[in-house]
CSV table of C-alpha atoms and ligand atoms in Angstrom, one decimal:
chain,number,residue,atom,x,y,z
A,1394,UNK,CA,48.2,-56.3,-48.7
A,1395,UNK,CA,48.0,-54.4,-52.5
A,1396,UNK,CA,46.0,-51.8,-53.0
A,1397,UNK,CA,44.1,-52.3,-56.4
A,1398,UNK,CA,42.4,-50.3,-59.3
A,1399,UNK,CA,39.4,-51.8,-60.7
A,1400,UNK,CA,37.5,-50.1,-63.6
A,1401,UNK,CA,34.7,-51.5,-64.8
A,1402,UNK,CA,34.3,-52.7,-60.9
A,1403,UNK,CA,30.5,-52.7,-61.0
A,1404,UNK,CA,30.5,-54.4,-64.7
A,1405,UNK,CA,30.0,-58.7,-65.3
A,1406,UNK,CA,33.6,-59.4,-65.5
A,1407,UNK,CA,34.8,-56.2,-63.1
A,1408,UNK,CA,32.9,-57.8,-60.4
A,1409,UNK,CA,34.3,-62.1,-60.4
A,1410,UNK,CA,37.0,-60.5,-60.6
A,1411,UNK,CA,36.7,-57.6,-57.0
A,1412,UNK,CA,35.7,-60.5,-55.3
A,1413,UNK,CA,38.4,-63.0,-56.6
A,1414,UNK,CA,41.1,-60.1,-55.7
A,1415,UNK,CA,39.2,-59.2,-52.0
A,1416,UNK,CA,38.8,-63.7,-51.7
A,1417,UNK,CA,42.8,-63.0,-51.7
A,1418,UNK,CA,43.6,-59.9,-49.1
A,1419,UNK,CA,43.7,-57.4,-51.2
A,1420,UNK,CA,42.0,-54.3,-51.6
A,1421,UNK,CA,39.6,-52.5,-54.2
A,1422,UNK,CA,38.9,-49.6,-55.7
A,1423,UNK,CA,36.6,-49.4,-58.7
A,1424,UNK,CA,36.0,-46.4,-60.6
A,1425,UNK,CA,32.6,-47.4,-62.6
A,1426,UNK,CA,29.8,-44.7,-64.0
A,1427,UNK,CA,27.9,-47.5,-63.6
A,1428,UNK,CA,26.4,-47.4,-66.5
A,1429,UNK,CA,25.4,-51.0,-67.8
A,1430,UNK,CA,27.0,-51.7,-64.3
A,1431,UNK,CA,25.1,-51.7,-61.1
A,1432,UNK,CA,25.8,-50.9,-57.4
A,1433,UNK,CA,24.2,-54.6,-56.2
A,1434,UNK,CA,26.8,-55.9,-58.5
A,1435,UNK,CA,29.8,-54.5,-55.4
A,1436,UNK,CA,31.5,-56.8,-53.9
A,1437,UNK,CA,31.6,-56.2,-50.6
A,1438,UNK,CA,34.8,-54.7,-49.4
A,1439,UNK,CA,35.4,-52.6,-51.6
A,1440,UNK,CA,35.1,-48.8,-52.1
A,1441,UNK,CA,33.3,-47.4,-55.2
A,1442,UNK,CA,33.9,-44.2,-56.5
A,1443,UNK,CA,31.8,-42.7,-59.3
A,1444,UNK,CA,32.9,-41.5,-62.3
A,1445,UNK,CA,34.1,-41.3,-65.8
A,1446,UNK,CA,36.9,-43.3,-67.4
A,1447,UNK,CA,37.7,-41.1,-69.9
A,1448,UNK,CA,37.5,-37.8,-68.0
A,1449,UNK,CA,41.7,-37.5,-67.1
A,1450,UNK,CA,41.1,-35.9,-63.3
A,1451,UNK,CA,38.3,-38.8,-62.2
A,1452,UNK,CA,41.5,-41.0,-63.3
A,1453,UNK,CA,44.0,-40.0,-62.0
A,1454,UNK,CA,42.0,-39.4,-58.2
A,1455,UNK,CA,41.5,-43.5,-58.4
A,1456,UNK,CA,44.3,-43.9,-59.4
A,1457,UNK,CA,46.6,-42.4,-56.4
A,1458,UNK,CA,48.0,-45.0,-54.3
A,1459,UNK,CA,47.2,-48.0,-56.0
A,1460,UNK,CA,49.8,-51.2,-56.8
A,1461,UNK,CA,48.2,-52.2,-59.9
A,1462,UNK,CA,45.2,-51.0,-62.6
A,1463,UNK,CA,43.1,-53.3,-63.4
A,1464,UNK,CA,40.9,-51.5,-66.5
A,1465,UNK,CA,38.1,-53.1,-67.9
A,1466,UNK,CA,36.2,-50.0,-68.2
A,1467,UNK,CA,34.3,-50.5,-72.0
A,1468,UNK,CA,31.0,-50.3,-74.2
A,1469,UNK,CA,30.9,-53.9,-74.3
A,1470,UNK,CA,28.6,-53.5,-77.4
A,1471,UNK,CA,29.9,-54.1,-80.9
A,1472,UNK,CA,26.4,-53.3,-81.8
A,1473,UNK,CA,26.0,-50.1,-79.9
A,1474,UNK,CA,29.9,-49.3,-81.4
A,1475,UNK,CA,28.3,-49.5,-84.5
A,1476,UNK,CA,25.3,-46.9,-83.7
A,1477,UNK,CA,27.6,-44.6,-81.5
A,1478,UNK,CA,31.0,-44.5,-83.2
A,1479,UNK,CA,32.1,-41.1,-81.6
A,1480,UNK,CA,30.8,-41.7,-78.0
A,1481,UNK,CA,31.4,-45.2,-77.9
A,1482,UNK,CA,35.8,-44.7,-78.9
A,1483,UNK,CA,35.3,-41.6,-76.5
A,1484,UNK,CA,35.0,-44.4,-73.3
A,1485,UNK,CA,37.0,-47.3,-75.9
A,1486,UNK,CA,39.8,-45.7,-77.0
A,1487,UNK,CA,40.4,-42.2,-74.8
A,1488,UNK,CA,40.0,-43.2,-71.6
A,1489,UNK,CA,42.4,-46.4,-71.9
A,1490,UNK,CA,44.9,-43.2,-73.1
A,1491,UNK,CA,43.3,-41.5,-69.9
A,1492,UNK,CA,44.3,-44.6,-67.7
A,1493,UNK,CA,48.0,-45.0,-69.2
A,1494,UNK,CA,48.5,-41.7,-68.6
A,1495,UNK,CA,48.1,-41.6,-65.2
A,1496,UNK,CA,50.0,-44.5,-64.3
A,1497,UNK,CA,52.9,-43.0,-66.0
A,1498,UNK,CA,55.7,-42.8,-63.2
A,1499,UNK,CA,55.5,-38.7,-61.1
A,1500,UNK,CA,56.6,-37.2,-58.2
A,1501,UNK,CA,58.9,-39.8,-56.9
A,1502,UNK,CA,56.7,-42.3,-58.0
A,1503,UNK,CA,57.2,-45.7,-60.5
A,1504,UNK,CA,54.5,-46.4,-63.0
A,1505,UNK,CA,51.9,-48.2,-62.4
A,1506,UNK,CA,51.6,-52.3,-63.7
A,1507,UNK,CA,48.3,-51.8,-66.4
A,1508,UNK,CA,46.2,-55.1,-67.6
A,1509,UNK,CA,44.3,-53.7,-69.6
A,1510,UNK,CA,40.4,-55.6,-71.4
A,1511,UNK,CA,41.3,-56.0,-75.5
A,1512,UNK,CA,39.0,-58.5,-77.2
A,1513,UNK,CA,38.8,-61.0,-79.9
A,1514,UNK,CA,36.7,-58.5,-81.8
A,1515,UNK,CA,40.5,-56.8,-83.2
A,1516,UNK,CA,41.3,-59.8,-85.4
A,1517,UNK,CA,38.2,-59.6,-87.3
A,1518,UNK,CA,36.7,-61.8,-89.8
A,1519,UNK,CA,40.1,-64.3,-89.8
A,1520,UNK,CA,40.8,-66.6,-92.6
A,1521,UNK,CA,41.6,-69.7,-90.4
A,1522,UNK,CA,40.6,-70.1,-86.9
A,1523,UNK,CA,41.8,-71.4,-83.7
A,1524,UNK,CA,43.6,-67.5,-84.0
A,1525,UNK,CA,47.0,-67.3,-82.3
A,1526,UNK,CA,48.4,-64.2,-81.2
A,1527,UNK,CA,50.2,-64.1,-84.5
A,1528,UNK,CA,47.0,-64.2,-86.8
A,1529,UNK,CA,46.8,-60.0,-88.5
A,1530,UNK,CA,44.9,-58.1,-86.7
A,1531,UNK,CA,42.2,-56.7,-89.2
A,1532,UNK,CA,39.0,-55.2,-87.3
A,1533,UNK,CA,36.2,-54.8,-89.1
A,1534,UNK,CA,34.4,-53.3,-86.2
A,1535,UNK,CA,34.7,-49.4,-84.1
A,1536,UNK,CA,34.7,-51.7,-81.3
A,1537,UNK,CA,37.4,-54.0,-82.5
A,1538,UNK,CA,39.0,-51.0,-84.4
A,1539,UNK,CA,39.1,-49.5,-80.8
A,1540,UNK,CA,40.2,-52.0,-78.7
A,1541,UNK,CA,43.7,-52.6,-81.5
A,1542,UNK,CA,44.2,-48.5,-81.0
A,1543,UNK,CA,44.6,-49.6,-76.7
A,1544,UNK,CA,47.1,-51.8,-77.3
A,1545,UNK,CA,49.0,-50.2,-79.7
A,1546,UNK,CA,49.1,-47.2,-76.9
A,1547,UNK,CA,50.4,-49.4,-74.5
A,1548,UNK,CA,53.4,-50.2,-76.5
A,1549,UNK,CA,53.5,-46.1,-76.4
A,1550,UNK,CA,52.5,-46.3,-72.6
A,1551,UNK,CA,55.7,-49.7,-72.1
A,1552,UNK,CA,58.5,-47.9,-75.2
A,1553,UNK,CA,57.9,-44.2,-74.9
A,1554,UNK,CA,56.1,-43.3,-71.4
A,1555,UNK,CA,57.8,-46.6,-69.6
A,1556,UNK,CA,54.5,-48.0,-68.3
A,1557,UNK,CA,54.1,-52.3,-67.5
A,1558,UNK,CA,51.1,-52.7,-69.6
A,1559,UNK,CA,49.3,-56.7,-70.5
A,1560,UNK,CA,46.6,-57.1,-72.6
A,1561,UNK,CA,44.1,-59.3,-72.9
A,1562,UNK,CA,42.5,-59.7,-76.0
A,1563,UNK,CA,38.7,-62.0,-74.2
A,1564,UNK,CA,36.7,-63.8,-76.3
A,1565,UNK,CA,33.1,-64.7,-75.6
A,1566,UNK,CA,32.2,-64.4,-71.9
A,1567,UNK,CA,29.4,-65.5,-70.3
A,1568,UNK,CA,29.0,-66.4,-66.7
A,1569,UNK,CA,26.3,-65.6,-63.7
A,1570,UNK,CA,25.6,-61.6,-63.8
A,1571,UNK,CA,25.7,-60.6,-67.1
A,1572,UNK,CA,22.4,-58.8,-67.5
A,1573,UNK,CA,20.6,-60.6,-69.3
A,1574,UNK,CA,17.9,-57.4,-70.1
A,1575,UNK,CA,19.7,-56.0,-71.9
A,1576,UNK,CA,19.3,-56.7,-75.9
A,1577,UNK,CA,23.3,-55.3,-76.1
A,1578,UNK,CA,24.0,-58.4,-73.8
A,1579,UNK,CA,25.9,-61.6,-74.3
A,1580,UNK,CA,24.3,-63.9,-76.5
A,1581,UNK,CA,24.5,-66.6,-74.0
A,1582,UNK,CA,22.6,-64.9,-71.3
A,1583,UNK,CA,19.8,-63.2,-73.2
A,1584,UNK,CA,19.0,-66.9,-74.7
A,1585,UNK,CA,19.1,-68.2,-71.3
A,1586,UNK,CA,16.8,-65.8,-70.0
A,1587,UNK,CA,14.7,-65.8,-73.2
A,1588,UNK,CA,14.1,-69.7,-72.7
A,1589,UNK,CA,13.9,-69.6,-69.2
A,1590,UNK,CA,10.4,-67.1,-69.6
A,1591,UNK,CA,9.4,-70.0,-72.5
A,1592,UNK,CA,10.2,-66.8,-75.2
A,1593,UNK,CA,11.7,-67.5,-78.9
A,1594,UNK,CA,15.4,-67.4,-79.4
A,1595,UNK,CA,16.7,-64.3,-82.2
A,1596,UNK,CA,18.9,-66.2,-84.2
A,1597,UNK,CA,20.9,-63.3,-86.9
A,1598,UNK,CA,22.0,-64.6,-90.0
A,1599,UNK,CA,22.0,-69.5,-90.4
A,1600,UNK,CA,23.2,-69.7,-86.6
A,1601,UNK,CA,26.0,-71.2,-88.4
A,1602,UNK,CA,28.6,-68.4,-87.1
A,1603,UNK,CA,30.7,-69.7,-84.8
A,1604,UNK,CA,32.2,-68.2,-80.9
A,1605,UNK,CA,34.5,-69.4,-78.7
A,1606,UNK,CA,32.6,-69.4,-75.5
A,1607,UNK,CA,34.6,-68.7,-72.2
A,1608,UNK,CA,33.9,-68.9,-68.6
A,1609,UNK,CA,34.2,-65.7,-66.4
A,1610,UNK,CA,36.1,-67.7,-63.8
A,1611,UNK,CA,38.5,-68.3,-66.5
A,1612,UNK,CA,39.0,-64.8,-66.9
A,1613,UNK,CA,39.2,-64.0,-64.0
A,1614,UNK,CA,41.8,-66.7,-63.7
A,1615,UNK,CA,43.5,-65.4,-66.5
A,1616,UNK,CA,43.5,-61.7,-65.3
A,1617,UNK,CA,45.0,-62.7,-62.2
A,1618,UNK,CA,47.8,-64.5,-63.3
A,1619,UNK,CA,48.2,-61.4,-65.8
A,1620,UNK,CA,48.8,-58.3,-63.9
A,1621,UNK,CA,52.5,-59.3,-62.4
A,1622,UNK,CA,53.5,-60.1,-66.2
A,1623,UNK,CA,52.6,-57.0,-67.3
A,1624,UNK,CA,55.9,-55.6,-69.0
A,1625,UNK,CA,57.3,-52.9,-71.5
A,1626,UNK,CA,57.2,-54.9,-74.3
A,1627,UNK,CA,53.6,-54.8,-74.0
A,1628,UNK,CA,52.7,-58.4,-74.7
A,1629,UNK,CA,49.2,-60.2,-74.8
A,1630,UNK,CA,47.4,-63.3,-75.1
A,1631,UNK,CA,44.2,-64.4,-75.7
A,1632,UNK,CA,41.9,-65.5,-73.3
A,1633,UNK,CA,39.2,-68.7,-74.9
A,1634,UNK,CA,38.4,-72.1,-74.5
A,1635,UNK,CA,39.5,-73.4,-78.0
A,1636,UNK,CA,36.7,-74.9,-79.4
A,1637,UNK,CA,33.7,-73.3,-81.1
A,1638,UNK,CA,30.1,-73.4,-80.9
A,1639,UNK,CA,27.5,-72.1,-83.9
A,1640,UNK,CA,24.0,-70.9,-82.3
A,1641,UNK,CA,22.9,-73.4,-83.1
A,1642,UNK,CA,24.8,-75.9,-81.2
A,1643,UNK,CA,24.7,-73.9,-78.4
A,1644,UNK,CA,21.2,-72.5,-78.4
A,1645,UNK,CA,20.1,-76.8,-78.6
A,1646,UNK,CA,22.7,-77.1,-74.8
A,1647,UNK,CA,20.9,-74.1,-73.6
A,1648,UNK,CA,17.9,-75.9,-74.3
A,1649,UNK,CA,19.0,-79.6,-73.1
A,1650,UNK,CA,20.7,-77.7,-70.2
A,1651,UNK,CA,16.9,-75.9,-68.8
A,1652,UNK,CA,15.4,-79.1,-69.8
A,1653,UNK,CA,13.0,-77.8,-73.5
A,1654,UNK,CA,13.4,-77.4,-77.1
A,1655,UNK,CA,14.2,-73.6,-78.0
A,1656,UNK,CA,12.2,-72.6,-80.3
A,1657,UNK,CA,14.2,-70.5,-83.1
A,1658,UNK,CA,13.2,-67.3,-84.7
A,1659,UNK,CA,15.9,-66.5,-88.0
A,1660,UNK,CA,17.1,-62.5,-88.4
A,1661,UNK,CA,18.4,-61.0,-90.4
A,1662,UNK,CA,22.5,-61.2,-89.7
A,1663,UNK,CA,23.8,-58.4,-87.7
A,1664,UNK,CA,26.3,-55.8,-89.5
A,1665,UNK,CA,29.4,-56.0,-89.7
A,1666,UNK,CA,29.4,-59.9,-87.4
A,1667,UNK,CA,32.3,-62.0,-87.4
A,1668,UNK,CA,31.4,-65.0,-88.8
A,1669,UNK,CA,33.9,-67.5,-87.3
A,1670,UNK,CA,35.9,-66.7,-84.5
A,1671,UNK,CA,37.5,-69.5,-82.4
A,1672,UNK,CA,41.2,-68.5,-80.4
A,1673,UNK,CA,44.0,-71.1,-79.5
A,1674,UNK,CA,45.2,-71.6,-75.3
A,1675,UNK,CA,48.5,-72.3,-76.0
A,1676,UNK,CA,50.2,-68.8,-75.5
A,1677,UNK,CA,48.3,-68.0,-72.6
A,1678,UNK,CA,48.4,-71.3,-71.2
A,1679,UNK,CA,51.5,-71.3,-71.4
A,1680,UNK,CA,53.0,-68.4,-70.9
A,1681,UNK,CA,49.7,-67.3,-67.4
A,1682,UNK,CA,50.2,-71.2,-66.5
A,1683,UNK,CA,46.5,-71.3,-67.1
A,1684,UNK,CA,44.1,-74.5,-65.9
A,1685,UNK,CA,42.1,-76.6,-68.9
A,1686,UNK,CA,38.6,-74.2,-69.5
A,1687,UNK,CA,35.4,-74.8,-67.5
A,1688,UNK,CA,33.1,-77.2,-69.8
A,1689,UNK,CA,30.8,-75.6,-72.1
A,1690,UNK,CA,28.0,-77.2,-70.5
A,1691,UNK,CA,29.8,-76.6,-66.5
A,1692,UNK,CA,28.9,-73.2,-67.6
A,1693,UNK,CA,25.9,-73.0,-68.9
A,1694,UNK,CA,24.1,-74.7,-65.1
A,1695,UNK,CA,26.0,-72.1,-64.1
A,1696,UNK,CA,24.1,-69.6,-65.8
A,1697,UNK,CA,20.8,-70.7,-64.9
A,1698,UNK,CA,21.0,-71.6,-61.7
A,1699,UNK,CA,21.9,-67.9,-61.0
A,1700,UNK,CA,19.2,-66.4,-63.3
B,2844,LIG,P1,29.8,-54.7,-68.6
B,2844,LIG,O1,29.2,-53.2,-69.7
B,2844,LIG,O2,29.5,-55.9,-67.7
B,2844,LIG,O3,31.2,-54.3,-68.0
B,2844,LIG,C1,31.3,-52.5,-68.1
B,2844,LIG,C2,31.9,-51.7,-67.0
B,2844,LIG,O4,32.4,-50.4,-67.1
B,2844,LIG,C3,30.0,-51.5,-66.0
B,2844,LIG,O5,30.4,-51.6,-64.7
B,2844,LIG,C4,30.0,-49.9,-67.1
B,2844,LIG,O6,28.7,-49.6,-66.1
B,2844,LIG,C5,31.1,-49.5,-67.0
B,2844,LIG,N1,31.2,-48.1,-67.5
B,2844,LIG,C6,31.1,-48.2,-69.3
B,2844,LIG,N2,31.2,-47.2,-69.7
B,2844,LIG,C7,32.3,-46.5,-67.9
B,2844,LIG,C8,32.6,-45.2,-68.3
B,2844,LIG,N3,32.4,-44.0,-69.1
B,2844,LIG,N4,33.5,-44.4,-67.2
B,2844,LIG,C9,33.3,-45.3,-66.4
B,2844,LIG,N5,32.9,-46.9,-66.8
B,2844,LIG,C10,31.9,-47.0,-67.6
B,2844,LIG,O7,30.9,-55.6,-69.8
B,2844,LIG,P2,31.9,-56.7,-69.7
B,2844,LIG,O8,31.8,-57.8,-70.4
B,2844,LIG,O9,32.4,-57.1,-68.2
B,2844,LIG,O10,33.0,-56.3,-69.7
B,2844,LIG,C11,34.0,-56.3,-69.4
B,2844,LIG,C12,35.4,-56.0,-70.3
B,2844,LIG,O11,35.5,-57.1,-70.7
B,2844,LIG,C13,35.3,-54.3,-71.1
B,2844,LIG,O12,36.3,-54.5,-71.3
B,2844,LIG,C14,35.2,-55.3,-72.8
B,2844,LIG,O13,35.1,-55.0,-74.1
B,2844,LIG,C15,35.3,-56.3,-72.3
B,2844,LIG,N6,35.1,-57.5,-72.9
B,2844,LIG,C16,34.1,-58.0,-72.8
B,2844,LIG,C17,33.9,-59.3,-74.0
B,2844,LIG,C18,32.3,-60.2,-73.6
B,2844,LIG,O14,32.4,-61.3,-73.9
B,2844,LIG,N7,32.0,-59.8,-72.5
B,2844,LIG,C19,34.9,-60.0,-74.9
B,2844,LIG,C20,35.5,-59.3,-74.3
B,2844,LIG,C21,35.9,-58.4,-74.1
B,2845,LIG,C1,31.4,-60.5,-78.1
B,2845,LIG,C2,32.0,-59.6,-76.8
B,2845,LIG,C3,32.1,-58.0,-77.5
B,2845,LIG,C4,33.4,-58.7,-77.7
B,2845,LIG,C5,33.7,-60.3,-78.7
B,2845,LIG,C6,35.1,-60.6,-79.5
B,2845,LIG,C7,29.5,-59.0,-75.2
B,2845,LIG,C8,27.7,-58.7,-75.6
B,2845,LIG,N1,29.9,-58.9,-76.7
B,2845,LIG,O1,30.9,-59.8,-78.8
B,2845,LIG,O2,32.7,-57.8,-76.1
B,2845,LIG,O3,34.3,-58.5,-77.4
B,2845,LIG,O4,32.6,-60.4,-78.6
B,2845,LIG,O5,35.0,-61.3,-80.2
B,2845,LIG,O6,29.8,-60.2,-75.4
B,2845,LIG,N2,22.8,-63.2,-82.5
B,2845,LIG,C9,22.0,-63.6,-82.0
B,2845,LIG,N3,21.1,-63.5,-80.9
B,2845,LIG,C10,21.1,-63.0,-80.0
B,2845,LIG,C11,22.1,-62.5,-79.4
B,2845,LIG,C12,23.0,-62.3,-80.6
B,2845,LIG,O7,22.3,-65.1,-83.2
B,2845,LIG,O8,19.9,-62.4,-79.5
B,2845,LIG,C13,24.3,-63.9,-82.6
B,2845,LIG,C14,24.7,-62.5,-82.6
B,2845,LIG,O9,24.7,-61.7,-84.4
B,2845,LIG,C15,26.3,-63.2,-83.4
B,2845,LIG,C16,27.0,-64.6,-81.8
B,2845,LIG,O10,25.2,-64.5,-81.3
B,2845,LIG,O11,26.8,-63.6,-84.1
B,2845,LIG,C17,27.8,-63.4,-80.5
B,2845,LIG,O12,26.8,-62.4,-80.0
B,2845,LIG,P1,27.4,-61.0,-78.8
B,2845,LIG,O13,26.9,-60.1,-78.9
B,2845,LIG,O14,26.8,-62.3,-77.5
B,2845,LIG,O15,29.2,-61.3,-79.2
B,2845,LIG,P2,29.8,-60.4,-80.2
B,2845,LIG,O16,30.2,-62.0,-80.9
B,2845,LIG,O17,28.9,-60.1,-81.1
């Protein structure tokens, strides 16, 4: 039975991952500052350390005795990173360095493997889609720049310090427990909740921007498959479906799933908003042995059932 550290384990993706690890018989320690996550999300059976992942002492203590680490704690909102550039940089990049540093071999123990969350935001405004992992990394947001920084420091961790890592570039993840009340949350949870309450949906820009929406269970499956593949070459993989949905298509699909016609309110486009973001699943599917993704309609039904 392995002991695994999950940073951000009280958040949306981290709480699903923690539950899956416990279900397969692992022990889990969670490090979380409860800023966007909550104790209510914590899977029963996990141990919680409340603390900041950018604090090296806290991370070192949390890492003690673990067999592997999933590093998910971050400020996940692109919009919030635009507003609070330096503050979010400390959490999104410096904290990753603190995790990689604590994972180095020490006092006779081997280096600890780390699987960490990167993002499709590292690609910036792509010239073509679907994006494979060799597409140029040209982030356009502070969030994307910090996630690319995580990938670069993971290479340093491997090449210089012998720390095995693997980075997963999540596209737009959705599912139950993604906080629907926060304006910084993902668009699917915001839209489902607003439609449920009979409120109009805000479309930023013309609504023809596209995203690759991936259900949280598929992300958990990718994380579980990834950790044993961590290595000092610091590989990175997309986690996506390969299927584009425009915001207008998405609102119509949510309307069908809720049995209501959505009212749309157009608002100005968000600063630095990516126009099209769709990933290629091929490399991850092959290397990580992933199953076909959950279809959008099925995932939307799960979100609506949870609300
Ligand atoms: P989330 O906000 O639900 O979870 C993040 C968790 O980290 C929360 O529990 C929060 O309390 C914790 N946290 C934040 N700052 C912290 C700090 N300084 N110290 C300790 N804990 C801290 O977000 P999520 O959607 O579950 O995202 C998880 C990871 O996946 C993040 O790294 C995010 O950047 C990445 N990601 C998410 C998406 C997505 O669509 N949700 C897409 C790409 C990448
Ligand atoms: C998401 C992730 C981010 C990241 C990126 C990967 C969240 C919160 N953020 O950023 O972590 O890694 O994907 O590319 O999941 N929109 C509206 N109305 C709303 C809310 C959003 O029109 O009420 C639009 C928004 O302008 C954007 C799209 O919906 O074009 C998706 O927005 P988002 O905030 O869900 O996610 P994104 O792609 O900015």
